[in-house]
Short mmCIF file of C-alpha atoms in Angstrom, two decimals:
data_model
loop_
_atom_site.label_atom_id
_atom_site.label_comp_id
_atom_site.label_asym_id
_atom_site.label_seq_id
_atom_site.Cartn_x
_atom_site.Cartn_y
_atom_site.Cartn_z
CA MET A 1 -16.73 11.68 2.12
CA ILE A 2 -16.63 8.08 3.39
CA ARG A 3 -19.45 5.75 2.44
CA THR A 4 -19.75 2.44 4.31
CA VAL A 5 -21.57 -0.64 3.04
CA GLY A 6 -22.13 -3.90 4.87
CA GLU A 7 -20.98 -6.13 2.03
CA THR A 8 -19.79 -5.81 -1.54
CA GLY A 9 -17.74 -7.74 -4.02
CA SER A 10 -14.79 -5.34 -4.21
CA THR A 11 -14.52 -1.71 -3.14
CA ASN A 12 -12.05 -1.11 -5.97
CA ALA A 13 -14.49 -2.45 -8.58
CA ASP A 14 -17.31 -0.37 -7.11
CA LEU A 15 -15.25 2.82 -7.17
CA LEU A 16 -14.11 2.22 -10.74
CA ALA A 17 -17.78 2.06 -11.68
CA LEU A 18 -18.58 5.19 -9.67
CA ALA A 19 -15.65 7.00 -11.28
CA GLY A 20 -17.08 6.20 -14.69
CA ALA A 21 -20.34 7.76 -13.53
CA GLY A 22 -18.55 10.96 -12.53
CA ALA A 23 -17.64 10.44 -8.85
CA SER A 24 -15.35 13.15 -7.57
CA GLU A 25 -11.85 12.81 -6.21
CA GLY A 26 -11.69 12.23 -2.48
CA VAL A 27 -14.66 9.88 -2.18
CA TRP A 28 -14.00 6.77 -0.10
CA LEU A 29 -15.86 3.48 0.00
CA ARG A 30 -15.47 1.13 2.97
CA ALA A 31 -16.97 -2.34 3.17
CA GLU A 32 -17.43 -4.29 6.37
CA ARG A 33 -16.95 -7.42 4.30
CA GLN A 34 -15.88 -8.19 0.73
CA THR A 35 -16.89 -11.29 -1.22
CA ALA A 36 -14.51 -10.81 -4.14
CA GLY A 37 -11.59 -8.89 -2.68
CA ARG A 38 -8.37 -9.16 -4.63
CA GLY A 39 -4.73 -8.25 -4.35
CA ARG A 40 -2.07 -7.68 -6.96
CA GLN A 41 -2.07 -9.93 -10.05
CA GLY A 42 -5.61 -11.08 -9.27
CA ARG A 43 -4.76 -12.82 -5.99
CA LEU A 44 -7.67 -13.48 -3.66
CA TRP A 45 -7.77 -11.22 -0.59
CA VAL A 46 -9.61 -12.95 2.28
CA SER A 47 -12.07 -10.44 3.73
CA PRO A 48 -13.69 -11.33 7.07
CA PRO A 49 -15.49 -8.62 9.09
CA GLY A 50 -13.32 -6.58 11.46
CA ASN A 51 -10.57 -5.67 9.01
CA CYS A 52 -10.12 -2.65 6.73
CA TYR A 53 -11.39 -2.88 3.16
CA ALA A 54 -11.51 0.58 1.62
CA SER A 55 -10.82 2.40 -1.62
CA THR A 56 -10.51 5.97 -2.77
CA LEU A 57 -10.03 7.61 -6.14
CA VAL A 58 -7.69 10.24 -7.54
CA ARG A 59 -8.40 12.16 -10.73
CA LEU A 60 -5.07 12.82 -12.41
CA ARG A 61 -4.03 16.31 -13.43
CA GLY A 62 -1.56 17.23 -16.13
CA SER A 63 0.94 18.59 -13.63
CA ASP A 64 0.88 15.51 -11.36
CA PRO A 65 3.92 13.25 -10.90
CA PRO A 66 3.69 9.85 -12.62
CA ALA A 67 0.48 8.05 -11.69
CA ALA A 68 2.31 4.88 -10.61
CA THR A 69 3.99 6.79 -7.79
CA LEU A 70 0.62 7.10 -6.06
CA ALA A 71 1.56 3.68 -4.67
CA LEU A 72 4.23 5.43 -2.60
CA VAL A 73 1.75 8.08 -1.46
CA ALA A 74 -0.65 5.37 -0.35
CA ALA A 75 2.10 3.43 1.41
CA VAL A 76 3.42 6.31 3.51
CA ALA A 77 -0.13 7.29 4.46
CA LEU A 78 -0.92 3.71 5.46
CA GLU A 79 2.21 3.34 7.58
CA GLU A 80 1.60 6.67 9.30
CA THR A 81 -2.00 5.71 10.06
CA VAL A 82 -1.04 2.39 11.64
CA ALA A 83 1.76 3.97 13.68
CA MET A 84 -0.55 6.73 14.88
CA LEU A 85 -3.34 4.41 15.98
CA ARG A 86 -0.94 1.95 17.62
CA GLY A 87 0.95 4.76 19.33
CA ASP A 88 4.08 2.90 18.27
CA ARG A 89 5.84 2.32 14.97
CA SER A 90 8.26 -0.35 16.20
CA GLY A 91 8.26 -3.38 13.93
CA LEU A 92 6.56 -1.57 11.05
CA ALA A 93 8.28 -1.49 7.68
CA LEU A 94 7.24 -0.75 4.12
CA LYS A 95 8.13 -3.34 1.49
CA TRP A 96 8.18 -2.47 -2.19
CA PRO A 97 5.96 -2.27 -4.11
CA ASN A 98 2.81 -2.24 -1.97
CA ASP A 99 3.05 -4.00 1.40
CA LEU A 100 3.18 -2.88 5.00
CA MET A 101 4.95 -5.36 7.26
CA LEU A 102 4.78 -5.82 11.02
CA ALA A 103 7.46 -7.90 12.72
CA GLY A 104 8.43 -9.35 9.34
CA ALA A 105 4.90 -10.46 8.39
CA LYS A 106 2.45 -8.83 5.99
CA LEU A 107 -0.05 -6.60 7.76
CA ALA A 108 -1.58 -4.66 4.86
CA GLY A 109 -1.51 -4.26 1.12
CA ILE A 110 -2.37 -1.69 -1.53
CA LEU A 111 -3.86 -2.20 -5.00
CA LEU A 112 -3.86 0.53 -7.69
CA GLU A 113 -6.11 0.29 -10.73
CA ARG A 114 -6.35 2.90 -13.47
CA ALA A 115 -9.10 3.80 -15.92
CA GLY A 116 -8.28 6.82 -18.08
CA ASP A 117 -7.47 9.78 -15.83
CA VAL A 118 -8.74 8.01 -12.71
CA VAL A 119 -6.64 5.93 -10.32
CA VAL A 120 -8.51 3.88 -7.73
CA ILE A 121 -6.43 2.96 -4.70
CA GLY A 122 -7.54 0.06 -2.55
CA PHE A 123 -6.33 -0.61 0.99
CA GLY A 124 -6.62 -3.93 2.77
CA ALA A 125 -5.36 -4.08 6.35
CA ASN A 126 -5.57 -6.94 8.81
CA LEU A 127 -6.90 -5.30 11.94
CA SER A 128 -8.76 -8.01 13.89
CA HIS A 129 -7.98 -11.11 11.78
CA HIS A 130 -5.35 -12.55 9.49
CA PRO A 131 -5.37 -15.67 7.32
CA GLU A 132 -3.46 -18.80 8.27
CA GLY A 133 -1.62 -21.36 6.21
CA LEU A 134 -0.31 -19.06 3.48
CA ASP A 135 3.05 -19.40 1.75
CA ARG A 136 4.31 -16.23 3.47
CA PRO A 137 4.05 -14.79 7.00
CA VAL A 138 0.88 -12.74 7.62
CA THR A 139 -0.23 -10.94 10.77
CA SER A 140 -2.83 -8.56 12.19
CA LEU A 141 -2.85 -5.68 14.65
CA ALA A 142 -4.89 -7.83 17.05
CA ALA A 143 -2.00 -10.30 17.15
CA HIS A 144 0.19 -7.51 18.53
CA GLY A 145 -2.31 -5.85 20.86
CA ALA A 146 -5.64 -4.09 20.43
CA ALA A 147 -7.12 -3.60 16.95
CA PRO A 148 -8.69 -0.23 16.08
CA ASP A 149 -12.28 0.02 14.90
CA PRO A 150 -12.30 -0.19 11.08
CA SER A 151 -14.36 3.00 10.73
CA LEU A 152 -11.85 4.97 12.83
CA PHE A 153 -9.01 3.41 10.88
CA VAL A 154 -10.43 4.54 7.53
CA GLU A 155 -11.26 8.04 8.83
CA THR A 156 -7.66 8.46 9.96
CA LEU A 157 -6.31 6.96 6.74
CA ALA A 158 -8.43 9.33 4.61
CA GLU A 159 -7.07 12.37 6.44
CA THR A 160 -3.48 11.14 6.24
CA PHE A 161 -3.74 10.20 2.57
CA ALA A 162 -5.19 13.65 1.72
CA ARG A 163 -2.16 15.34 3.35
CA TRP A 164 0.37 13.22 1.48
CA LEU A 165 -1.53 13.58 -1.80
CA ALA A 166 -1.37 17.36 -1.42
CA ARG A 167 2.40 17.19 -0.83
CA TRP A 168 2.83 14.89 -3.86
CA ARG A 169 1.06 17.48 -5.98
CA SER A 170 2.68 20.61 -4.55
CA GLU A 171 6.23 19.36 -3.83
CA GLY A 172 6.64 16.46 -6.23
CA LEU A 173 7.68 12.90 -5.56
CA ALA A 174 10.89 13.63 -3.62
CA PRO A 175 9.44 14.11 -0.09
CA VAL A 176 7.16 11.09 -0.53
CA ARG A 177 10.06 8.96 -1.75
CA ASP A 178 12.26 10.11 1.13
CA ARG A 179 9.54 9.26 3.67
CA TRP A 180 9.00 5.84 2.05
CA ILE A 181 12.71 5.00 2.30
CA ASP A 182 12.79 6.19 5.92
CA ARG A 183 9.88 3.88 6.76
CA ALA A 184 11.11 0.88 4.76
CA HIS A 185 13.06 -2.10 6.03
CA PRO A 186 16.76 -1.25 6.56
CA ARG A 187 19.15 -0.82 3.68
CA ASP A 188 21.01 -4.04 2.85
CA THR A 189 17.98 -6.16 3.73
CA ALA A 190 18.21 -9.33 1.63
CA LEU A 191 15.40 -9.56 -0.92
CA THR A 192 14.26 -11.92 -3.65
CA ALA A 193 12.49 -10.25 -6.56
CA ARG A 194 10.30 -12.12 -9.05
CA THR A 195 9.98 -10.34 -12.38
CA SER A 196 7.06 -10.40 -14.79
CA ASP A 197 8.73 -13.07 -16.95
CA GLY A 198 9.02 -15.44 -13.98
CA SER A 199 12.75 -15.02 -13.40
CA THR A 200 14.13 -14.18 -9.96
CA VAL A 201 16.78 -11.75 -8.80
CA GLU A 202 18.39 -11.80 -5.36
CA GLY A 203 20.07 -8.76 -3.89
CA LEU A 204 20.26 -6.26 -1.06
CA PHE A 205 17.86 -3.36 -0.70
CA ALA A 206 19.63 -0.20 -1.89
CA GLY A 207 16.73 2.27 -1.88
CA LEU A 208 14.54 3.70 -4.62
CA ASP A 209 15.53 5.63 -7.71
CA ARG A 210 14.16 9.09 -8.48
CA ASP A 211 11.06 7.58 -10.07
CA GLY A 212 10.29 5.22 -7.18
CA ALA A 213 11.69 2.03 -8.75
CA LEU A 214 13.39 -0.51 -6.49
CA ILE A 215 17.19 -0.67 -6.50
CA LEU A 216 18.85 -3.97 -5.61
CA ARG A 217 22.59 -4.34 -5.09
CA LEU A 218 23.71 -7.66 -6.52
CA ALA A 219 26.46 -9.95 -5.28
CA ASP A 220 28.91 -8.69 -7.93
CA GLY A 221 28.45 -5.10 -6.74
CA SER A 222 26.27 -4.03 -9.66
CA THR A 223 22.75 -2.68 -9.24
CA HIS A 224 19.47 -3.90 -10.66
CA VAL A 225 16.50 -1.54 -11.00
CA MET A 226 12.99 -3.00 -10.85
CA HIS A 227 9.93 -1.11 -12.07
CA ALA A 228 7.45 -3.98 -11.52
CA GLY A 229 7.40 -7.36 -9.86
CA ASP A 230 6.97 -9.15 -6.54
CA VAL A 231 9.50 -8.84 -3.73
CA PHE A 232 10.02 -11.16 -0.76
CA LEU A 233 12.16 -10.85 2.33
CA ILE A 234 14.81 -13.58 2.54
#
């Protein structure tokens, strides 16, 4: 079920509240505009009309893979949705931990928030608009051709996410991880990673480990595994 509202503060915040009131898994909330959208680490997410602002919730089961790996499920579903609606996946690449890039610029992001056995997954995608003057490249689908209607985008995303969620539950993380790596930027892409303590690590993309953590190959040939942090293309 997809519910659409004209305006709200944050679809993630609304779904966390609905989850506490007993909302079932599979519900989606889409807003035409957000007034308090946010990204990872509390960053403001600019939310003009014409883009995708939507969230869904997953109720965790005891047999599920680790909850944090739902970020990979969301990412592969998001990339597949964009490629399907564009009719072309050229230029698209997933960037760990939660970004979808187009031609080297950020097109969309994902935000996971957990409360007990509920994980709310928020999707923000620049369809018709993208912000200017940021400290990193940002783009929109409109900048590369026609932008899909947000309602169609979320309908397609909901169907795609449901398929990948079912595979995550029935087959485990491996097929999701493999798909993520296949849809990521090429191996040996130069990356800068900023850790939670503020330090930085530079290395080459060497894939994901079995749990979905980022593997960087350092200049001395050793590897560095990251479980959390921000990553930037060099």
